[in-house]
Short mmCIF file of C-alpha atoms and ligand atoms in Angstrom, two decimals:
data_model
loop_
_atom_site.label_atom_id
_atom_site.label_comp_id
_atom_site.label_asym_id
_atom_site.label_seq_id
_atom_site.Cartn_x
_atom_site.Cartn_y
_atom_site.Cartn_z
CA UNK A 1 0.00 0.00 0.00
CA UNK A 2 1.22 3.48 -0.68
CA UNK A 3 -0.10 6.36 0.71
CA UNK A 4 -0.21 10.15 -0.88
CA UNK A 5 -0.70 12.58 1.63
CA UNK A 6 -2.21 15.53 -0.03
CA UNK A 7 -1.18 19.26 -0.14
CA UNK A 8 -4.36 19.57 2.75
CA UNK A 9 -3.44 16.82 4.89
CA UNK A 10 0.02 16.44 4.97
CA UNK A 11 0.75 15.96 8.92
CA UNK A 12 -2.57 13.44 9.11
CA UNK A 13 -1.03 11.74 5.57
CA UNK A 14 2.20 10.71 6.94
CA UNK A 15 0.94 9.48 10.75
CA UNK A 16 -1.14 7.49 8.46
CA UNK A 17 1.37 5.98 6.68
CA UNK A 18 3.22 5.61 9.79
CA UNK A 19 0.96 3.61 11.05
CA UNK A 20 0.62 1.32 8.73
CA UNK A 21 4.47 1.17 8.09
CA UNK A 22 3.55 2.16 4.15
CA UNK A 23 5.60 3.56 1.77
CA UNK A 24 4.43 7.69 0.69
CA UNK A 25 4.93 9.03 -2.58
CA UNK A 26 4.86 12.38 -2.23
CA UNK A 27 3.26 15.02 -4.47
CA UNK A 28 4.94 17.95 -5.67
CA UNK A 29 3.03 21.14 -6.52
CA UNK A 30 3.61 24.20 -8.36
CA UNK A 31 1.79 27.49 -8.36
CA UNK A 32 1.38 29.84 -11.21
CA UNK A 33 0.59 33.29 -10.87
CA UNK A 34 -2.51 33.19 -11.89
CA UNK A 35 -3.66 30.47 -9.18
CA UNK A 36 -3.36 27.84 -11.08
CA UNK A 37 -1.04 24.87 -10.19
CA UNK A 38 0.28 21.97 -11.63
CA UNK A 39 0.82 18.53 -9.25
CA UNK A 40 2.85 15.56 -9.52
CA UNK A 41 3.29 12.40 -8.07
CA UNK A 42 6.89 12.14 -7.22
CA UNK A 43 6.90 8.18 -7.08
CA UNK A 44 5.83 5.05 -9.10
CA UNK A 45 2.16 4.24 -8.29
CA UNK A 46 1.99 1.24 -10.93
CA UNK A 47 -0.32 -1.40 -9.92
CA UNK A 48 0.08 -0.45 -6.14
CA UNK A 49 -2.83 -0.26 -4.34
CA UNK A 50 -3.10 3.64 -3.27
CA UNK A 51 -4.02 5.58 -0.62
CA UNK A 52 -4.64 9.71 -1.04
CA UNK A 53 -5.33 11.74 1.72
CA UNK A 54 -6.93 14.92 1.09
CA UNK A 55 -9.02 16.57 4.12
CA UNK A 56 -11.59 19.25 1.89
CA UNK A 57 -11.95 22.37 4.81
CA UNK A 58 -11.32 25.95 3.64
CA UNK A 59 -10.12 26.90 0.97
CA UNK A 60 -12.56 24.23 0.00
CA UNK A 61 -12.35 24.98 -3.82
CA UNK A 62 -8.70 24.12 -4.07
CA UNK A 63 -8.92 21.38 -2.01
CA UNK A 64 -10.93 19.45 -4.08
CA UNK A 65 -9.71 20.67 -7.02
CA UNK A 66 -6.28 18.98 -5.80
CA UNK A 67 -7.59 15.81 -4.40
CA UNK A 68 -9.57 15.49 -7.92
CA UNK A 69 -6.30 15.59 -9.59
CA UNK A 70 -4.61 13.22 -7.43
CA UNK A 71 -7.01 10.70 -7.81
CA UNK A 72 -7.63 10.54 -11.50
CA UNK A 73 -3.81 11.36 -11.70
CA UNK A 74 -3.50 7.97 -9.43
CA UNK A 75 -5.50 6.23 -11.82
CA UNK A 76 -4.02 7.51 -15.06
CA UNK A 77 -0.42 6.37 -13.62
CA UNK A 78 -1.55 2.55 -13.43
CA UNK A 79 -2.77 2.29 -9.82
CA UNK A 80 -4.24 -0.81 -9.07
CA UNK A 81 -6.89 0.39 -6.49
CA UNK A 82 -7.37 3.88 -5.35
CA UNK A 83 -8.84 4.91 -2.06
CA UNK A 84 -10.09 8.14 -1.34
CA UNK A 85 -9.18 9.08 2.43
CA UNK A 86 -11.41 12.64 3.32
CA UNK A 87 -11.79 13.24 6.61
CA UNK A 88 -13.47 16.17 6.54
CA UNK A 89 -16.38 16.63 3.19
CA UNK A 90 -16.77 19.96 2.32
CA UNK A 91 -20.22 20.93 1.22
CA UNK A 92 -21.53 17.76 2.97
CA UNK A 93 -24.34 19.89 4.74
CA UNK A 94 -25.70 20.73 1.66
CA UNK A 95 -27.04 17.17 1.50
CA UNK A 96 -30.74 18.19 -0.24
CA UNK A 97 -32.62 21.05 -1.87
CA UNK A 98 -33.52 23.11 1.31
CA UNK A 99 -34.44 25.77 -0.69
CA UNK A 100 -36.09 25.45 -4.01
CA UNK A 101 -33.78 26.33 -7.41
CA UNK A 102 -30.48 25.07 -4.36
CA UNK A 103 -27.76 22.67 -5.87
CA UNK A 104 -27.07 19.63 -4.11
CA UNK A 105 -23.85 20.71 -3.43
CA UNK A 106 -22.39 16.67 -1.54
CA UNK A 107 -24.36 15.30 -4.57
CA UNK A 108 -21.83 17.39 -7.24
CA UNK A 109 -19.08 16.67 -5.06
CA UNK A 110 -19.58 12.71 -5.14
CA UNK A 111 -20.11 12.74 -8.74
CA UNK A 112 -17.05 14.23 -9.37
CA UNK A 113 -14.82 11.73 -7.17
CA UNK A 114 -16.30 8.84 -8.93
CA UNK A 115 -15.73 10.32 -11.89
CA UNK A 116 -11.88 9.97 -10.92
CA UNK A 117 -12.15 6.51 -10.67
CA UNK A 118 -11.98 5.87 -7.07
CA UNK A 119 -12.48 2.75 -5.89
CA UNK A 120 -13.01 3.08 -2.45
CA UNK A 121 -14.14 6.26 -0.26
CA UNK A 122 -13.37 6.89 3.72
CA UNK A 123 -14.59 10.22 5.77
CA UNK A 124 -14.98 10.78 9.02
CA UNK A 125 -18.29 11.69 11.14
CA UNK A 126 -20.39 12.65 7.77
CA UNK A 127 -22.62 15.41 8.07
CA UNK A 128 -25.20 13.15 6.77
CA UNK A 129 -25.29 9.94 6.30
CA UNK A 130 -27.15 9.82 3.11
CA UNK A 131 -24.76 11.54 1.14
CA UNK A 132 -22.78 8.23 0.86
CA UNK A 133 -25.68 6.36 -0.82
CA UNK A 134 -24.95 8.52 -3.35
CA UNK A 135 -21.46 6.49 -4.18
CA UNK A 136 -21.71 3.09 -6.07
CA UNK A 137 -17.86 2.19 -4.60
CA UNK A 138 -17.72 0.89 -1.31
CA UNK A 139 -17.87 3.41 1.97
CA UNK A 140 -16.36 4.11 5.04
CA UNK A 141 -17.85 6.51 7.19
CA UNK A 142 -15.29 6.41 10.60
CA UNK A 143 -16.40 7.92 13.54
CA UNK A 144 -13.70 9.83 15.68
CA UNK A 145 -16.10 10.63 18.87
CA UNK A 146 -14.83 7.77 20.65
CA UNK A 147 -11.58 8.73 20.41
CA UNK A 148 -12.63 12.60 21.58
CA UNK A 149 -14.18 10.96 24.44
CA UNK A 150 -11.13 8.75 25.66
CA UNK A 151 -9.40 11.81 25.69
CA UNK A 152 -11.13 13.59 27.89
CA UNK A 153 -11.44 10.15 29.88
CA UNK A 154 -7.41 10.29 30.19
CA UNK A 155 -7.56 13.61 31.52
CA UNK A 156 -9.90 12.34 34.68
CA UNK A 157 -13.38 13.88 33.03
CA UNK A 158 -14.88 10.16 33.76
CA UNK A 159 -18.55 10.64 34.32
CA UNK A 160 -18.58 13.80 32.49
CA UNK A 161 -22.31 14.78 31.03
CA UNK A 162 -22.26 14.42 27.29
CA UNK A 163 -24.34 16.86 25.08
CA UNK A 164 -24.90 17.11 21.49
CA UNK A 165 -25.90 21.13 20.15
CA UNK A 166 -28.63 19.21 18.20
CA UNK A 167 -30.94 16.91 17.93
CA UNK A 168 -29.90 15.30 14.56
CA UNK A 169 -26.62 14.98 16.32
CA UNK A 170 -27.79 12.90 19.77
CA UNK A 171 -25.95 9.77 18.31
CA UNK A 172 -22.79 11.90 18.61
CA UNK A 173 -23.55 12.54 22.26
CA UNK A 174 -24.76 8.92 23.01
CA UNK A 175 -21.45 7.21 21.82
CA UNK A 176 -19.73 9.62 23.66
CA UNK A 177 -21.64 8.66 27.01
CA UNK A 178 -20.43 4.69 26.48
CA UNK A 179 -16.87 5.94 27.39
CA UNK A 180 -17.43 8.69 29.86
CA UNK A 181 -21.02 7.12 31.23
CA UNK A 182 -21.82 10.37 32.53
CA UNK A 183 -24.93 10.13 30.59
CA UNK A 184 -26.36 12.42 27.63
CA UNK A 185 -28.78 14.59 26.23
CA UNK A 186 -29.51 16.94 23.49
CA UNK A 187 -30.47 20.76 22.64
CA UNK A 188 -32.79 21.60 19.71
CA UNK A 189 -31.72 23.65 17.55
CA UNK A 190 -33.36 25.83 14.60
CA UNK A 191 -31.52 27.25 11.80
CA UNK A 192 -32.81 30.04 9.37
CA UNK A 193 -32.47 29.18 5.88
CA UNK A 194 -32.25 32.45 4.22
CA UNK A 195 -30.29 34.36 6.95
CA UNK A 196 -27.85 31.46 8.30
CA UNK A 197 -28.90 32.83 11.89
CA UNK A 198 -29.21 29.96 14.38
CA UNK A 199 -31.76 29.85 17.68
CA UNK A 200 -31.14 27.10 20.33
CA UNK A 201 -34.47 26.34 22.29
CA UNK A 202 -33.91 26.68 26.07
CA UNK A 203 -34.03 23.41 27.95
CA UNK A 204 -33.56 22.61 31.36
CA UNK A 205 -30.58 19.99 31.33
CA UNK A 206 -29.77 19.01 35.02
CA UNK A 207 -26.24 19.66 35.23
CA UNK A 208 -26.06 22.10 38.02
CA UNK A 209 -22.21 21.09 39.29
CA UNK A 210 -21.26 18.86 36.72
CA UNK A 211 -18.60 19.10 34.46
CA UNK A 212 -20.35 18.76 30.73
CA UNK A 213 -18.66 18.31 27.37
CA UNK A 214 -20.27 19.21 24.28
CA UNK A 215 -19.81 17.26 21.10
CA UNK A 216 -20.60 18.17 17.66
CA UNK A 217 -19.67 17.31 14.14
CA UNK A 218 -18.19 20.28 12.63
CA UNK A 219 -17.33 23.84 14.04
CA UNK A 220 -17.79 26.49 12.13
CA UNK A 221 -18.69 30.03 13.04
CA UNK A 222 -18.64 28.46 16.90
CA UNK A 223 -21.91 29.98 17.07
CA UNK A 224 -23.91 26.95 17.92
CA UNK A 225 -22.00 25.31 20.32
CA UNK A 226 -20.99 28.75 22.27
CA UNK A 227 -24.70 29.47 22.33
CA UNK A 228 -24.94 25.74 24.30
CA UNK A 229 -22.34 26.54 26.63
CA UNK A 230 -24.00 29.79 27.55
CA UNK A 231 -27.23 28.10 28.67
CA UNK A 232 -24.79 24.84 30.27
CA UNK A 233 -23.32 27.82 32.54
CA UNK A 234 -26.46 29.40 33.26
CA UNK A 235 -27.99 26.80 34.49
CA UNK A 236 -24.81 25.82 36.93
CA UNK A 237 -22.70 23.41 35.41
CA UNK A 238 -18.99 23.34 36.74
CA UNK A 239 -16.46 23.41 33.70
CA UNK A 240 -18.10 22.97 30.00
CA UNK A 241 -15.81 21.67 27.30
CA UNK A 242 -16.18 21.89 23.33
CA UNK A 243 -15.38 19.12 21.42
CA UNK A 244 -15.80 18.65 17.50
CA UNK A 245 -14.32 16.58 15.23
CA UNK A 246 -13.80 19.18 12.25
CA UNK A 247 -12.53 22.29 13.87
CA UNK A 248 -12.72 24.61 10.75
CA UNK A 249 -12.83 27.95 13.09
CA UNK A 250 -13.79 30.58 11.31
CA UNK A 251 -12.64 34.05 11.95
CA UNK A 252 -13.41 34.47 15.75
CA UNK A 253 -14.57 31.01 16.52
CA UNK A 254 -12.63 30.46 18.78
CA UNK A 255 -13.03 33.17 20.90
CA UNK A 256 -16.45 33.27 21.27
CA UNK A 257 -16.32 29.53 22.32
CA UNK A 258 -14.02 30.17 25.21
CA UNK A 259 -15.79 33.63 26.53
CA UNK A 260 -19.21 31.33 26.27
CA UNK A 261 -17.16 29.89 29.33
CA UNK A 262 -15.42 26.74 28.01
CA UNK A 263 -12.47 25.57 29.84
CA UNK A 264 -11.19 24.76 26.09
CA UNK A 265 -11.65 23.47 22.56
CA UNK A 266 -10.48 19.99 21.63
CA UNK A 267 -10.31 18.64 17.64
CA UNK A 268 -9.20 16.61 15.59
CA UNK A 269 -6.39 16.57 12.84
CA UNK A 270 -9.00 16.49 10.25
CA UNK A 271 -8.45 20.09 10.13
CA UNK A 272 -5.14 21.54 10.48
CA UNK A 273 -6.27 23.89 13.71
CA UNK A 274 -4.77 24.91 16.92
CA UNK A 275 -7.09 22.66 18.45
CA UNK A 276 -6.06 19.50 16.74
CA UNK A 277 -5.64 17.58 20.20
CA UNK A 278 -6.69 14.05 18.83
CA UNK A 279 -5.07 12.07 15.83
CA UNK A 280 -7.68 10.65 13.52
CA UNK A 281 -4.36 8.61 12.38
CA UNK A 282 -4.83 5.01 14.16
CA UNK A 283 -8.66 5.06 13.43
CA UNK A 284 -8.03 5.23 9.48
CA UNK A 285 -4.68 3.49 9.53
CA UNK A 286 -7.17 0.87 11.19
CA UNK A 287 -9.71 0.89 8.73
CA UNK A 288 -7.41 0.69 5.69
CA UNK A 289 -5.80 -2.24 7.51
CA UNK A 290 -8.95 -4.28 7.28
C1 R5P B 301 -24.59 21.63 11.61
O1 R5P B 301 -25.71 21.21 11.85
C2 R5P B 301 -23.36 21.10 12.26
O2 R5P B 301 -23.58 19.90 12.92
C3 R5P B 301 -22.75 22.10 13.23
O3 R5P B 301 -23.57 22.21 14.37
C4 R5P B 301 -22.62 23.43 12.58
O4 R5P B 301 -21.96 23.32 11.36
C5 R5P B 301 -21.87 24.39 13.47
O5 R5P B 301 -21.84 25.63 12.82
P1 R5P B 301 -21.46 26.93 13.61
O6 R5P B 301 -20.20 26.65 14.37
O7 R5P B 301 -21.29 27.97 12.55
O8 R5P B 301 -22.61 27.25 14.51
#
């Protein structure tokens, strides 16, 4: 197996092939001044089975742009199998037409990757589910929450309260609670689909002295979760922890997060962040293994 860690995921890439003690063929890429850039595999990839790892957060258009080309480029170069490794799926929350006249945007991006030829697809913690139906290759959908969770288990927050931001998102919050057994709950939450704005419904939680951490898919704007962490520490709970597995932070994420009142914010590698606490390395060196 050889592994190509992409121009997006180069750090996650190589603990990957680390891992699985495989060879990486690096890609070399050069930039025009007009934007444009030209990659190349700087390795054989003839009849090997190969692995490219290309993580799609912001600048999301390049990203996939690049881990298009590496893909068909795999293919083109006489690879025998090609796996797609993406641990984070840009547009994946545009899963369906919310709005009339909207583009699908995961259904565009899936077209496009099997147009490359891939022959296998891993993420990690989909948006939504759904969107891999949409493949006709086999599927991996990994989730990282356990891992997130025996993190915080290391660091003594056994019997910590686990929350999910949203209701969609309880099975987040529920996996989390079979390593911390702290047990779990949910917020609803309502976003507007012409402004972006998003409302979380006031609910009474129980966790007056308890140390709660919240888990969600993706954060973005950190206006979701720092909107649960408000009403956590209103209603008395002792320290409140963020935890995502796609920490794309945009502009002052961050900040708002930790003057909600959380002790901190802990991601994973799918993004490169600050907050990239947790490898998502062993879990997809795992499931390439099998
Ligand atoms: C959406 O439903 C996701 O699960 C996240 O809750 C959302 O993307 C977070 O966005 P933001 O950080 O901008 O509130």
């Amino acid at each position: 197996m050889i592994v190509v860690p992409g121009p997006a995921s180069q750090s996650l890439g190589k603990k990957i092939a680390e891992n699985l003690n495989a060879q990486i063929v690096p890609v070399n890429l050069k930039n025009f001044p007009d934007g444009e850039y030209c990659l190349r595999f700087e390795g054989d990839v003839t009849g090997e089975e190969v692995v490219v790892v290309q993580t799609t957060g912001p600048p999301q258009d390049t990203n996939i742009m690049q881990l298009l080309l590496m893909l068909d480029t795999a293919k083109e170069l006489g690879a025998e199998k090609v796996t797609a490794v993406v641990p984070y799926l840009a547009f994946a929350r545009q899963d369906k037409r919310f709005l009339s006249g909207e583009a699908v945007s995961a259904e565009t991006l899936v077209k496009l990757i099997e147009a490359c030829g891939v022959d296998q697809f891993i993420t990690v913690n989909i948006h939504a589910k759904n969107t891999l139906k949409r493949f006709s290759v086999p599927t991996k959908n990994l989730s990282a929450i356990t891992l997130l969770a025996e993190h915080f288990k290391g660091r003594g927050l056994d019997g910590a309260f686990s929350l999910s931001p949203d209701k969609g998102a309880i099975g987040l919050a529920e996996e989390a609670d079979q390593v911390l057994g702290g047990g779990c709950g949910w917020l609803r939450k309502e976003r507007d689909r012409y402004t972006g704005e998003v409302q979380v419904e006031e609910k009474s939680l129980n966790v007056q002295g308890r140390d709660v951490i919240v888990f969600d898919d993706i954060i973005s704007t950190g206006g979701t979760i720092a909107r649960a962490i408000k009403m956590l520490k209103s209603q008395g709970a002792r320290r409140v922890y963020a935890a995502c597995v796609h920490p794309l932070l945009i502009g002052e994420a961050k900040t708002k997060i930790i003057e909600s009142g959380a002790e901190e914010i802990v991601g994973t590698d799918s993004i490169t962040s600050s907050v990239r606490t947790v490898s998502l390395a062993p879990l997809i060196a795992e499931a390439l293994a099998r």
